[in-house]
PDB file of C-alpha atoms and ligand atoms in Angstrom:
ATOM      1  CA  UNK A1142    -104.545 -36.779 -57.629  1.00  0.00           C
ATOM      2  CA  UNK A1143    -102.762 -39.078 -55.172  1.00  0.00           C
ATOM      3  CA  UNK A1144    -102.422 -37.624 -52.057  1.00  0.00           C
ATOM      4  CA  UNK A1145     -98.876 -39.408 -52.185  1.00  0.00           C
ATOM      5  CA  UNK A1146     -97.916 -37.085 -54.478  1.00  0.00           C
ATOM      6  CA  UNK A1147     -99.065 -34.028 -52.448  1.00  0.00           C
ATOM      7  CA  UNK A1148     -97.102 -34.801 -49.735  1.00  0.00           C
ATOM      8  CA  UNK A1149     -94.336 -34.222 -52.156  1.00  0.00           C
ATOM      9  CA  UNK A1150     -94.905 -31.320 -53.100  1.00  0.00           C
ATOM     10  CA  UNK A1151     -95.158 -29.948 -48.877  1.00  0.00           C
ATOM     11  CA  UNK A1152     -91.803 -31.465 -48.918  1.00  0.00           C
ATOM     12  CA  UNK A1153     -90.361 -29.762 -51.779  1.00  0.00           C
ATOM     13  CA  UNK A1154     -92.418 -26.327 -50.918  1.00  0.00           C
ATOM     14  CA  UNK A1155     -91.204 -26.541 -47.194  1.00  0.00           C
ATOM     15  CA  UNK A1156     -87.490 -27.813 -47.019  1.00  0.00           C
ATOM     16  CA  UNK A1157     -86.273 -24.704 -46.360  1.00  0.00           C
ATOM     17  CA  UNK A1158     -88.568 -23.519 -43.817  1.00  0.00           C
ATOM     18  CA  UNK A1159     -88.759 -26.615 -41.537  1.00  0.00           C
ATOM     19  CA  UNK A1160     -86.804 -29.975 -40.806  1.00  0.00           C
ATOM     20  CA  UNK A1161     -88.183 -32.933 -42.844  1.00  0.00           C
ATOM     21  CA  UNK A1162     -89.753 -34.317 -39.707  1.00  0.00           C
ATOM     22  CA  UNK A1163     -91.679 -31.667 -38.883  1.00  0.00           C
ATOM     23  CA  UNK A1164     -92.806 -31.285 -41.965  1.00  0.00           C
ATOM     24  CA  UNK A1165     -94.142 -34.839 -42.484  1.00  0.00           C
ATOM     25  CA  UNK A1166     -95.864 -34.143 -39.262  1.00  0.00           C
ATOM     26  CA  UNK A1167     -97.926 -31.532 -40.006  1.00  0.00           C
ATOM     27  CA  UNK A1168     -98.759 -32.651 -42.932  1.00  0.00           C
ATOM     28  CA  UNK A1169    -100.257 -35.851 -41.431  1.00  0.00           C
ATOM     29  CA  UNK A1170    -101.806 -33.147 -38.670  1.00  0.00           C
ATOM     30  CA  UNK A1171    -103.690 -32.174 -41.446  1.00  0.00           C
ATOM     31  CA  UNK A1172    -105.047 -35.089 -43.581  1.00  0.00           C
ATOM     32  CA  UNK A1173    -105.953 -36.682 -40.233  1.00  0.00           C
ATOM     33  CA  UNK A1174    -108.262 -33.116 -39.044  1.00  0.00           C
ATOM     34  CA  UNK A1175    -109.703 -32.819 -42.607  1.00  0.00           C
ATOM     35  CA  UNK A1176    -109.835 -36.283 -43.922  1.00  0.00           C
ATOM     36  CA  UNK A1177    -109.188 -38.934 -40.856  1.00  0.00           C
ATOM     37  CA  UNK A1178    -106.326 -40.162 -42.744  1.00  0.00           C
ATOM     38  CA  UNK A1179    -103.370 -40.635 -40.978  1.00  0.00           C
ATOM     39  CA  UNK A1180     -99.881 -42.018 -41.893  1.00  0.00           C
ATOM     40  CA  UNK A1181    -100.987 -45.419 -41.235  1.00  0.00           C
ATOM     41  CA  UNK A1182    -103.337 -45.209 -44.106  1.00  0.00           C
ATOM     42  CA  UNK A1183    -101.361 -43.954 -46.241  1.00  0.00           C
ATOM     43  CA  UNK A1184     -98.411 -46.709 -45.746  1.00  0.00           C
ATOM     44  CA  UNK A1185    -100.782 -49.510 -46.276  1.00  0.00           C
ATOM     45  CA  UNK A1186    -102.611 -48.051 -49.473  1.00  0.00           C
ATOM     46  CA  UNK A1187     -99.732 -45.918 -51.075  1.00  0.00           C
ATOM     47  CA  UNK A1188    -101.733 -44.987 -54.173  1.00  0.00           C
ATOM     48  CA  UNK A1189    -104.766 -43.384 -52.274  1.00  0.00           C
ATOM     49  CA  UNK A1190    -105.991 -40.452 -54.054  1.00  0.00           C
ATOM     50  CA  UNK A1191    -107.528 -37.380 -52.946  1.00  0.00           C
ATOM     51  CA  UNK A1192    -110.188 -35.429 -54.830  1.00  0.00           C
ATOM     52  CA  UNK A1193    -110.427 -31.771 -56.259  1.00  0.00           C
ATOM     53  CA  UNK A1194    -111.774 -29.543 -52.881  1.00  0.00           C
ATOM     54  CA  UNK A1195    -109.278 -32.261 -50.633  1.00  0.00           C
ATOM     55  CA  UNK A1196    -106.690 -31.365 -52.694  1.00  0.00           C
ATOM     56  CA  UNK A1197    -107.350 -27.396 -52.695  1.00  0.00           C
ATOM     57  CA  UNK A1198    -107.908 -27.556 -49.244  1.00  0.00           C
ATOM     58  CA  UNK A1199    -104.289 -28.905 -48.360  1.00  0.00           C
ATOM     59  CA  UNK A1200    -102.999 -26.567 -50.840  1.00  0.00           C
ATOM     60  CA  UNK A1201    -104.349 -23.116 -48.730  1.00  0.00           C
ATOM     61  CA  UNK A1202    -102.918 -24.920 -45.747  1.00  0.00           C
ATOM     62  CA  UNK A1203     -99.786 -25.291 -47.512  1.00  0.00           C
ATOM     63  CA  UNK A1204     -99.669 -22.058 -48.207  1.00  0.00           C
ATOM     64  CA  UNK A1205    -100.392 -20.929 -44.593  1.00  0.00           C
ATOM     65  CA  UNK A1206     -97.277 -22.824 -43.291  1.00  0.00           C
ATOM     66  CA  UNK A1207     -95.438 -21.025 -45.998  1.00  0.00           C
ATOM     67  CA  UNK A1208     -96.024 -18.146 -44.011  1.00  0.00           C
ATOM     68  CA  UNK A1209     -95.456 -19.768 -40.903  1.00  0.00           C
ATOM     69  CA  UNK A1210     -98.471 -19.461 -39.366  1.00  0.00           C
ATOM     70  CA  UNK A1211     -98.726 -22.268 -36.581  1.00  0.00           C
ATOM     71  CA  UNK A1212    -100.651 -25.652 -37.612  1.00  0.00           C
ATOM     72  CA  UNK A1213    -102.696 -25.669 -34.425  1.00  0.00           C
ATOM     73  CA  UNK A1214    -104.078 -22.303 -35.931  1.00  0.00           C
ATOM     74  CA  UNK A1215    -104.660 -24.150 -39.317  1.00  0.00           C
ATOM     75  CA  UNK A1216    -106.206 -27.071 -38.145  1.00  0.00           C
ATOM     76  CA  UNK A1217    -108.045 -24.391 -35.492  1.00  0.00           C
ATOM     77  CA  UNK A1218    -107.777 -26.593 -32.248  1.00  0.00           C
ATOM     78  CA  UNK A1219    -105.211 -28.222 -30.413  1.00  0.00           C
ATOM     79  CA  UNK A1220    -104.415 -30.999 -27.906  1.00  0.00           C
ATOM     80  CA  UNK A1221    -103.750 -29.855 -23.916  1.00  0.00           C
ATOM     81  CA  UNK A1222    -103.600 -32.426 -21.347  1.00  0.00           C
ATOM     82  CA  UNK A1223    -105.339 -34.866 -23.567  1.00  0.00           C
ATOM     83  CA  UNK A1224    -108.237 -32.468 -23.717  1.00  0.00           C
ATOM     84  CA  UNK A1225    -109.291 -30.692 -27.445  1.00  0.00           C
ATOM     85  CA  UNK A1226    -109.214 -26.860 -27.015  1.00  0.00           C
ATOM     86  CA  UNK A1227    -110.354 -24.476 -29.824  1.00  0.00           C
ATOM     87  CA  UNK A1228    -106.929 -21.803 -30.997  1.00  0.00           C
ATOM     88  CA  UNK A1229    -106.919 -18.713 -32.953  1.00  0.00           C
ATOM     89  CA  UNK A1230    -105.105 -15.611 -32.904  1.00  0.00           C
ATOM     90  CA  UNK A1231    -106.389 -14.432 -29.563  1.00  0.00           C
ATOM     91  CA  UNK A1232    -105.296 -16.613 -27.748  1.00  0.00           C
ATOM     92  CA  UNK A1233    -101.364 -18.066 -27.035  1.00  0.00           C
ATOM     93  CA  UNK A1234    -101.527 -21.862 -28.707  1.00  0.00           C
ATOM     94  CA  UNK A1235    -101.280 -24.135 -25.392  1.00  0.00           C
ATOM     95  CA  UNK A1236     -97.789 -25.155 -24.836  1.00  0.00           C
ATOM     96  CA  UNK A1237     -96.247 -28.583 -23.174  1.00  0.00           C
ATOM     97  CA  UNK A1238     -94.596 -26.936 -20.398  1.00  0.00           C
ATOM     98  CA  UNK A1239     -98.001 -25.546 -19.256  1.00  0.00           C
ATOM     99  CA  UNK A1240     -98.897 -29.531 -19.031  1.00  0.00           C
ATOM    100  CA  UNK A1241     -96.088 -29.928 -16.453  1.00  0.00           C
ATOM    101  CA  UNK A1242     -97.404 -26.991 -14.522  1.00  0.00           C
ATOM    102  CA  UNK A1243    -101.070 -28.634 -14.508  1.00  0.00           C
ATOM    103  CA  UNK A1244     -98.949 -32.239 -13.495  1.00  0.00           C
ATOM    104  CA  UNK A1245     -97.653 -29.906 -10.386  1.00  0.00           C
ATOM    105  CA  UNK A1246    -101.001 -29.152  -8.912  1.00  0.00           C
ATOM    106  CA  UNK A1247    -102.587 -32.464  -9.326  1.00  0.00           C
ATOM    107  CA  UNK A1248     -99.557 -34.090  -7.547  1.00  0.00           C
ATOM    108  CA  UNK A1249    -100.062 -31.563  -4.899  1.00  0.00           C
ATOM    109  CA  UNK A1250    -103.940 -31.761  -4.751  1.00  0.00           C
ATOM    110  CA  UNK A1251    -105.289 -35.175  -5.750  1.00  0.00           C
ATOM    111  CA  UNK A1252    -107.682 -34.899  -2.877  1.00  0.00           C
ATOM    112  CA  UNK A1253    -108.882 -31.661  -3.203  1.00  0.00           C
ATOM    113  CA  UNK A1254    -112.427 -31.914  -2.906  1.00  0.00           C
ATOM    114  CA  UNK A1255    -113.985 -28.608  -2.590  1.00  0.00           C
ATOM    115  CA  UNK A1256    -111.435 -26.519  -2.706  1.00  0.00           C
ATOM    116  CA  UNK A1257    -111.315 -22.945  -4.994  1.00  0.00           C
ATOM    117  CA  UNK A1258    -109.210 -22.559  -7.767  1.00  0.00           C
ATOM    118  CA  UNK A1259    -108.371 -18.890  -9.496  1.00  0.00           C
ATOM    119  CA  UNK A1260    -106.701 -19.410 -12.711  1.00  0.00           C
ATOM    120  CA  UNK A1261    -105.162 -15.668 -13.992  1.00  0.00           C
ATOM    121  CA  UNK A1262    -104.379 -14.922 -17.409  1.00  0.00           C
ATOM    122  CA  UNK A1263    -106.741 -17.703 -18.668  1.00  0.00           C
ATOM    123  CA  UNK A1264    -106.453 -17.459 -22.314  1.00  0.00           C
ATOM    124  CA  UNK A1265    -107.664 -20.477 -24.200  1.00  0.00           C
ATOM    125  CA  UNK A1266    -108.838 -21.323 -20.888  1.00  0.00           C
ATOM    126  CA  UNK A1267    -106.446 -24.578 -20.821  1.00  0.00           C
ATOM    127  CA  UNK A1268    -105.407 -24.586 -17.234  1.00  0.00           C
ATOM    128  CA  UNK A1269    -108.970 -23.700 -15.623  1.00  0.00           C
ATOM    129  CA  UNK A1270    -110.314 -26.272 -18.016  1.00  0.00           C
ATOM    130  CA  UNK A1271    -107.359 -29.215 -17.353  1.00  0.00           C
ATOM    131  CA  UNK A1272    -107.851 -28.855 -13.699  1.00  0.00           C
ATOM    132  CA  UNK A1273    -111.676 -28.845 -13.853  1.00  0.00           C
ATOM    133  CA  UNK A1274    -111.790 -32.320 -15.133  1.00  0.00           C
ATOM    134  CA  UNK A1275    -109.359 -33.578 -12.881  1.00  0.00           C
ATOM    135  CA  UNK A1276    -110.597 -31.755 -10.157  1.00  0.00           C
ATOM    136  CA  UNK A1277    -114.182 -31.928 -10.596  1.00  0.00           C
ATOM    137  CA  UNK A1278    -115.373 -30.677  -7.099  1.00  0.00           C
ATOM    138  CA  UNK A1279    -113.399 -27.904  -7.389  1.00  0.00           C
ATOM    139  CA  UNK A1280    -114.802 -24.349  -7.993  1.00  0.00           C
ATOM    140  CA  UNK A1281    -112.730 -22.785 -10.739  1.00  0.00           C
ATOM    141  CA  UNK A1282    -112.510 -19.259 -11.544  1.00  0.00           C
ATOM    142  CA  UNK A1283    -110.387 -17.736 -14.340  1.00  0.00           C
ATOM    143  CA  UNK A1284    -109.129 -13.964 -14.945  1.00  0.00           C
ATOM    144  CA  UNK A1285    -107.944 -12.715 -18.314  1.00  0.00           C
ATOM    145  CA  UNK A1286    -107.862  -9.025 -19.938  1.00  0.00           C
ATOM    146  CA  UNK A1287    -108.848 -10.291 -23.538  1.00  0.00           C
ATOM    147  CA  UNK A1288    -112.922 -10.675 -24.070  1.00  0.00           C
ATOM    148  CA  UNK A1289    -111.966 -12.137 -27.562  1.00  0.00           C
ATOM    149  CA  UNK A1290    -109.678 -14.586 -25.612  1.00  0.00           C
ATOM    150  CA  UNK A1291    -112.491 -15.045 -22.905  1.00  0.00           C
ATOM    151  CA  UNK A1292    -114.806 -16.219 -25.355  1.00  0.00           C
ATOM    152  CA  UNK A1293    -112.757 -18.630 -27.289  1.00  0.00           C
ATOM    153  CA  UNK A1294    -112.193 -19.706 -23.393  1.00  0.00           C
ATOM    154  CA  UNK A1295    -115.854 -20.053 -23.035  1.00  0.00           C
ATOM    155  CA  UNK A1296    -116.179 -21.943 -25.978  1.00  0.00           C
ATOM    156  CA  UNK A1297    -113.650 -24.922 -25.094  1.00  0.00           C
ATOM    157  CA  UNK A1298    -115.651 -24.957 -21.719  1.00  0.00           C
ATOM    158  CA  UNK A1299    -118.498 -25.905 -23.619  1.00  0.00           C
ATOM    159  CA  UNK A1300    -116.720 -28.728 -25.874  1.00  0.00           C
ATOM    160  CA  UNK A1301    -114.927 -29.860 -22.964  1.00  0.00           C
ATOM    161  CA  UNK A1302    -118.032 -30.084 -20.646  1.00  0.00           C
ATOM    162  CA  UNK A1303    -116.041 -27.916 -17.593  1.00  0.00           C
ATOM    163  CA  UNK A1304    -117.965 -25.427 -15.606  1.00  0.00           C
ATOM    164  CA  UNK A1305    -115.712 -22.338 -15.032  1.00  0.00           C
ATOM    165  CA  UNK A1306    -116.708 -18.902 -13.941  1.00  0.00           C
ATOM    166  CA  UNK A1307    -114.733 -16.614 -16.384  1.00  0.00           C
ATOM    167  CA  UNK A1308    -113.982 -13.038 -15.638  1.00  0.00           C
ATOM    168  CA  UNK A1309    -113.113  -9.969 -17.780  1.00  0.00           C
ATOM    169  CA  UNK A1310    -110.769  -8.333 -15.414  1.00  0.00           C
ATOM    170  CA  UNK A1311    -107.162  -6.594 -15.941  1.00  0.00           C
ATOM    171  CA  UNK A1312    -105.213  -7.957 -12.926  1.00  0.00           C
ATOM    172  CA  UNK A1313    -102.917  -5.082 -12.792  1.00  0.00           C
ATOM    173  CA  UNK A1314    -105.726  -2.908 -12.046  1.00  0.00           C
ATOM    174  CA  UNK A1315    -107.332  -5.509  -9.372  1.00  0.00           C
ATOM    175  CA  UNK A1316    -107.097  -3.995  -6.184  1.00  0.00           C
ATOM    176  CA  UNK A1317    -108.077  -7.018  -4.221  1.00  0.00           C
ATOM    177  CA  UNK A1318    -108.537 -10.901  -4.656  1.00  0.00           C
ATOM    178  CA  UNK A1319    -112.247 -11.921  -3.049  1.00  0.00           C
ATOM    179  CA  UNK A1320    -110.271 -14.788  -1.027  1.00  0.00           C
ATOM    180  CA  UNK A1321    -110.097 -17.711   0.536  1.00  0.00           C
ATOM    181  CA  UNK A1322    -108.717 -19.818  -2.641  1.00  0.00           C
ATOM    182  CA  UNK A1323    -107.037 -23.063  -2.108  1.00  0.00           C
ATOM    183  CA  UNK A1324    -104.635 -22.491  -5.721  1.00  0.00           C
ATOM    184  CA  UNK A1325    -103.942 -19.565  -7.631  1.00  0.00           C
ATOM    185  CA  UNK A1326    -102.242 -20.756 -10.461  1.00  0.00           C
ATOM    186  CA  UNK A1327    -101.098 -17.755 -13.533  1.00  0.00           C
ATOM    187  CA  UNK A1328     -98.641 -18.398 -16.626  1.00  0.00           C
ATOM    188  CA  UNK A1329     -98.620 -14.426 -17.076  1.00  0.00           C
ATOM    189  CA  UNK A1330     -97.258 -12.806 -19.726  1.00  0.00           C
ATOM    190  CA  UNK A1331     -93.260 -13.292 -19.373  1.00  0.00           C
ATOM    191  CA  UNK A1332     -91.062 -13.055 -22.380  1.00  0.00           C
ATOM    192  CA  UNK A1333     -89.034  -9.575 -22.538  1.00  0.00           C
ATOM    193  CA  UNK A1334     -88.743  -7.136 -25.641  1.00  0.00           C
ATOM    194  CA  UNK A1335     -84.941  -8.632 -25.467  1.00  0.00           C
ATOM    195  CA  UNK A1336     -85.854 -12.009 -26.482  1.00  0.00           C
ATOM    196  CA  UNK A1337     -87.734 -11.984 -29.030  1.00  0.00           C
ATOM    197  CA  UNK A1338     -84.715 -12.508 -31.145  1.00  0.00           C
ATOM    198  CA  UNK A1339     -84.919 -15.918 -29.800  1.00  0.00           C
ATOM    199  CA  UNK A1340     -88.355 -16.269 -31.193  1.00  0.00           C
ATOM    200  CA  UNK A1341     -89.660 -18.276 -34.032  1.00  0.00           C
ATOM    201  CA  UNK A1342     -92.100 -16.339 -37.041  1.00  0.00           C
ATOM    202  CA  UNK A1343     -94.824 -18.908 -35.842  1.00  0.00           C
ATOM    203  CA  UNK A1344     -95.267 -16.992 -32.633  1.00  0.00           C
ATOM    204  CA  UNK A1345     -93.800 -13.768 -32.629  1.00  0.00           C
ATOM    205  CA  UNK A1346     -96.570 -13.291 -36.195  1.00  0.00           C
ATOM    206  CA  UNK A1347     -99.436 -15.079 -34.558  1.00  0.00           C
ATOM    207  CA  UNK A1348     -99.316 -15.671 -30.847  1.00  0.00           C
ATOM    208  CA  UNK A1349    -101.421 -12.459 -29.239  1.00  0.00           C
ATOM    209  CA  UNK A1350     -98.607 -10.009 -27.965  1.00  0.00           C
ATOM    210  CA  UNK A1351    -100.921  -8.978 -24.890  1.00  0.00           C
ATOM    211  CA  UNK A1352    -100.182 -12.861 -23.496  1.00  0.00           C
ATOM    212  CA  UNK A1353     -96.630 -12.660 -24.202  1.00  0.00           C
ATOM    213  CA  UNK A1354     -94.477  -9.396 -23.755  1.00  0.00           C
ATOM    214  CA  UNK A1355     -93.225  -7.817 -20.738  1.00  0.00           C
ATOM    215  CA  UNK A1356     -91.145  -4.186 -20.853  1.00  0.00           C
ATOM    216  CA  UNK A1357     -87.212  -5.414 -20.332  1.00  0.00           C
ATOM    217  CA  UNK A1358     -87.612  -3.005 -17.399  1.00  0.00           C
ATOM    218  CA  UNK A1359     -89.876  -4.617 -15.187  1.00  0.00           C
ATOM    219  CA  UNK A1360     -90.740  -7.967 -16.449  1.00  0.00           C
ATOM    220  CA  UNK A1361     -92.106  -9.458 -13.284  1.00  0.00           C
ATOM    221  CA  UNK A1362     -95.022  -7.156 -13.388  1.00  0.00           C
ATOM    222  CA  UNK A1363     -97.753  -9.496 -13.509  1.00  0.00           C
ATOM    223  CA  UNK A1364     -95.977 -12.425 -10.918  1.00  0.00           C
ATOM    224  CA  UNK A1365     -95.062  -9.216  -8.466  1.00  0.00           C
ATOM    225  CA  UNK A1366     -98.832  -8.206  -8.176  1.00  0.00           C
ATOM    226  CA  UNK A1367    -100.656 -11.723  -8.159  1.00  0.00           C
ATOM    227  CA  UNK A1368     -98.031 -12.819  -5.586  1.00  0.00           C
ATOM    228  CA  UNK A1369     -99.044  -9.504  -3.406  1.00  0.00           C
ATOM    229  CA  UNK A1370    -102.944  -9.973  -4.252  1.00  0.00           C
ATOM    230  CA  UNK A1371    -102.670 -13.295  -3.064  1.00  0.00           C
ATOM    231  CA  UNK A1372    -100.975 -12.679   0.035  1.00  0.00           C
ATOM    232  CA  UNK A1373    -104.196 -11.950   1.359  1.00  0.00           C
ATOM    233  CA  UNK A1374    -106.466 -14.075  -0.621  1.00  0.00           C
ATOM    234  CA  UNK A1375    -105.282 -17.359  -0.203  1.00  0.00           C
ATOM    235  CA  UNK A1376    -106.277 -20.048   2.471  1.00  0.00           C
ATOM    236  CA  UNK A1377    -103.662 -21.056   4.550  1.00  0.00           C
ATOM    237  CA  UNK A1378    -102.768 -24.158   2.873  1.00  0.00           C
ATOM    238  CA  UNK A1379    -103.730 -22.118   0.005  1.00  0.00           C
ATOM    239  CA  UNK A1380    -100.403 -22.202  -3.027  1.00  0.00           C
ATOM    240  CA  UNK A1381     -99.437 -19.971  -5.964  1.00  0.00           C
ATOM    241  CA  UNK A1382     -98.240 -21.649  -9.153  1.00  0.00           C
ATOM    242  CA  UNK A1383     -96.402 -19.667 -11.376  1.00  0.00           C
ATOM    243  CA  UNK A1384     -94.904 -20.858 -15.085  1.00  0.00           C
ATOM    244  CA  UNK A1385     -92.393 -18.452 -15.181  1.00  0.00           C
ATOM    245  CA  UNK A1386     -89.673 -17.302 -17.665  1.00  0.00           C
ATOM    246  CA  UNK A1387     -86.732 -19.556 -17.402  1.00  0.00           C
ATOM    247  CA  UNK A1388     -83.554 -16.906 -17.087  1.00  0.00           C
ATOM    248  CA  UNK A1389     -85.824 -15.118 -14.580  1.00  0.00           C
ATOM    249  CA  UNK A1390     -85.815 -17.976 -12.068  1.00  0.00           C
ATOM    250  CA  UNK A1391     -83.900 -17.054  -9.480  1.00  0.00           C
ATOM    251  CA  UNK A1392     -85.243 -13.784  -9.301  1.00  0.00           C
ATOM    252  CA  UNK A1393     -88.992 -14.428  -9.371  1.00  0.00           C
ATOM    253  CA  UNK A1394     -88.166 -16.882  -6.775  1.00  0.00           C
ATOM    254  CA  UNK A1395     -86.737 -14.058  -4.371  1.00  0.00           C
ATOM    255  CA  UNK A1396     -89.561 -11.716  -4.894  1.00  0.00           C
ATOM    256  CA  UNK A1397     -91.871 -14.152  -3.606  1.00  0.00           C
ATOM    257  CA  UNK A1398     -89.616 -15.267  -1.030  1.00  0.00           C
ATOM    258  CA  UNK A1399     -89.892 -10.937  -0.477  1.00  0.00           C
ATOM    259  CA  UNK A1400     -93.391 -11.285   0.195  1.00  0.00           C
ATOM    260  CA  UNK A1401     -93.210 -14.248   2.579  1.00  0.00           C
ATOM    261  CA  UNK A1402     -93.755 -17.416   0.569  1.00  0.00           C
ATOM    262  CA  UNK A1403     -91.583 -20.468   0.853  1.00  0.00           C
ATOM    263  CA  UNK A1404     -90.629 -21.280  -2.784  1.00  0.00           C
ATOM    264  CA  UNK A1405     -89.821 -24.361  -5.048  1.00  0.00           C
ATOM    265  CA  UNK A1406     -88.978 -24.315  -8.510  1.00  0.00           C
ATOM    266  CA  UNK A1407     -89.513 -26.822 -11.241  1.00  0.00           C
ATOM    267  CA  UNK A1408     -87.536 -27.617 -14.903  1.00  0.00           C
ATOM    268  CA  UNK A1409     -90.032 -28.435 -17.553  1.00  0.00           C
ATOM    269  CA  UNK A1410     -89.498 -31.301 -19.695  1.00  0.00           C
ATOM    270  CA  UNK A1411     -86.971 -29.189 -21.812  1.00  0.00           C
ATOM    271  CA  UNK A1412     -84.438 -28.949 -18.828  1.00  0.00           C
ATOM    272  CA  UNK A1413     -85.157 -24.990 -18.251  1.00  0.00           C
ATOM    273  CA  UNK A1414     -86.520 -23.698 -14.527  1.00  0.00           C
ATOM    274  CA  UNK A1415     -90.142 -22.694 -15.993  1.00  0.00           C
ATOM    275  CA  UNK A1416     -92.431 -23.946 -12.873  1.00  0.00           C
ATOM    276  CA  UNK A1417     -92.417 -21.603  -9.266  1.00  0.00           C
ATOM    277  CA  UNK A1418     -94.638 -22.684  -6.576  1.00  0.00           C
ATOM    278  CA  UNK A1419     -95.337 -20.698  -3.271  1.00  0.00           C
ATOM    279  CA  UNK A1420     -97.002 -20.781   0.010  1.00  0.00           C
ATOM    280  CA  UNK A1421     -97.317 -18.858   2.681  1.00  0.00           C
ATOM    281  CA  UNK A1422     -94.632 -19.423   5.650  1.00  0.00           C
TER     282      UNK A1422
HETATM  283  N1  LIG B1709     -93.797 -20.138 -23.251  1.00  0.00           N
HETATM  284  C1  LIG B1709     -94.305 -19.141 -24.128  1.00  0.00           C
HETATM  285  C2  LIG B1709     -93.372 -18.937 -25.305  1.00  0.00           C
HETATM  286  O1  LIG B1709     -92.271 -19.374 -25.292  1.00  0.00           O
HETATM  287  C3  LIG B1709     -94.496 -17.839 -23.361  1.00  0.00           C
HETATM  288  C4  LIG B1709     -95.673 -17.904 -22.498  1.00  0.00           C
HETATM  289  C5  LIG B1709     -95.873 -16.659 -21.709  1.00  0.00           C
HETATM  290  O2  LIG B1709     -95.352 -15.566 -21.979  1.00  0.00           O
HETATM  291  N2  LIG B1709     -96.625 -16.804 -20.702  1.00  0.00           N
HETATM  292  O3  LIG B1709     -93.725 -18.380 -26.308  1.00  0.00           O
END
């Protein structure tokens, strides 16, 4: 079969669940992860053909987008800060803004040389792991609730050659921080009950719920207790960097202004206030 004519039939299959673009895009996503063929290839030699198990193995993964279940998960990895980072459903797929956040802190601490960095709410471990190899004196800790998260976490680690000291630990429960860090740095679960009507299938089937959702009542839960733990458990250049939920800016902003900390806030790359850093007066 050509593999011309596959591509084809994700177009016809998928034009009413995605825009054109995107769908040409994960479909060369995929023949580039299973194959190493990428559009390039395929322009230059149209009538390339694919063989029975290629072609049966784009079909399943057709069939998976039918159902909206998100490429990276397909493919099973993604690309963070130019790093590779193994994704399932344990752990929230690593998003772009979370790049700007990681930007934030290297702007702030290019010459960080031994400093202590606590990374809460880890997840696929793509923050601990982006600042560990641009920060590679630095002593990096990271927090999350999930051990099924923690040891996909562990595993990209490993690929990625970082050395990070993970710890199974619900932060609402942590009375106190063992201090003296130079960043804390958390993107916390944030989005309320109320938005999920905002949400697309791709996450709201497949992104873990326990990294997302907040009650509508008190959705700064997890940025009101770091920002109190680390009160006391920062250095005193030490900083807090938050990504935070973009229509709770202003608010998240004056809590931690509440408990002391000066405060700047960020747009990410879509225009929407989603970075908050503090530190202490
Ligand atoms: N930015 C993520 C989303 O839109 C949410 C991340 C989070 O809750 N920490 O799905």
């Amino acid at each position: 079969m050509k593999l011309k004519a596959q591509k084809e039939i994700f177009t016809k299959s998928l034009e009413n669940e995605y825009p054109v673009e995107e769908v040409n895009s994960f479909f060369f996503m995929l023949t580039e992860a299973f194959f190493k063929i990428n559009r390039l290839n395929l322009a230059l030699n149209p009538e390339l053909e694919i063989d029975k198990s290629q072609f049966e193995k784009l079909e399943s993964a057709l069939a998976r987008l039918t159902n909206h279940e998100p490429i990276q998960h397909i493919i099973g990895e993604t690309e963070f800060f130019g790093l590779i980072f193994k994704v399932d459903r344990n752990v929230l797929v690593p998003r772009p803004e979370t790049e700007e956040l990681i930007e934030w802190i290297l702007e702030d601490f290019s010459e960080l040389e031994s400093g202590r960095i606590l990374d809460i709410g880890t997840g696929s471990g793509c923050i601990a792991i982006a600042l560990a190899k641009n920060l590679p004196e630095a002593q990096i800790s990271a927090i999350d609730i999930s051990e099924k998260a923690l040891e996909i976490a562990k595993i990209n680690a490993e690929i990625n050659q970082a050395k990070i000291n993970f710890i199974q630990e619900d932060i609402l429960k942590t009375k106190a921080l063992n201090g003296n860090w130079d960043i804390i740095v958390s993107n916390p679960p944030y989005v309320r009950e109320l938005e999920k009507k905002e949400m697309h299938r791709n996450v709201l089937e497949y992104d873990p719920p326990t990294a997302l959702y907040v009650k509508d009542e008190n959705p700064l839960i997890f940025y009101e207790k770091i920002t109190k733990l680390a009160k006391t458990a920062l250095n005193p250049d030490g900083k807090i960097y938050f990504e935070i939920n973009q229509y709770l800016a202003e608010e998240t902003e004056k809590m931690m202004q509440k408990y002391g900390f000066n405060t700047e806030l960020r747009k990410d790359l879509f225009g929407n206030f989603r970075m908050l850093r503090g530190e202490i007066n």
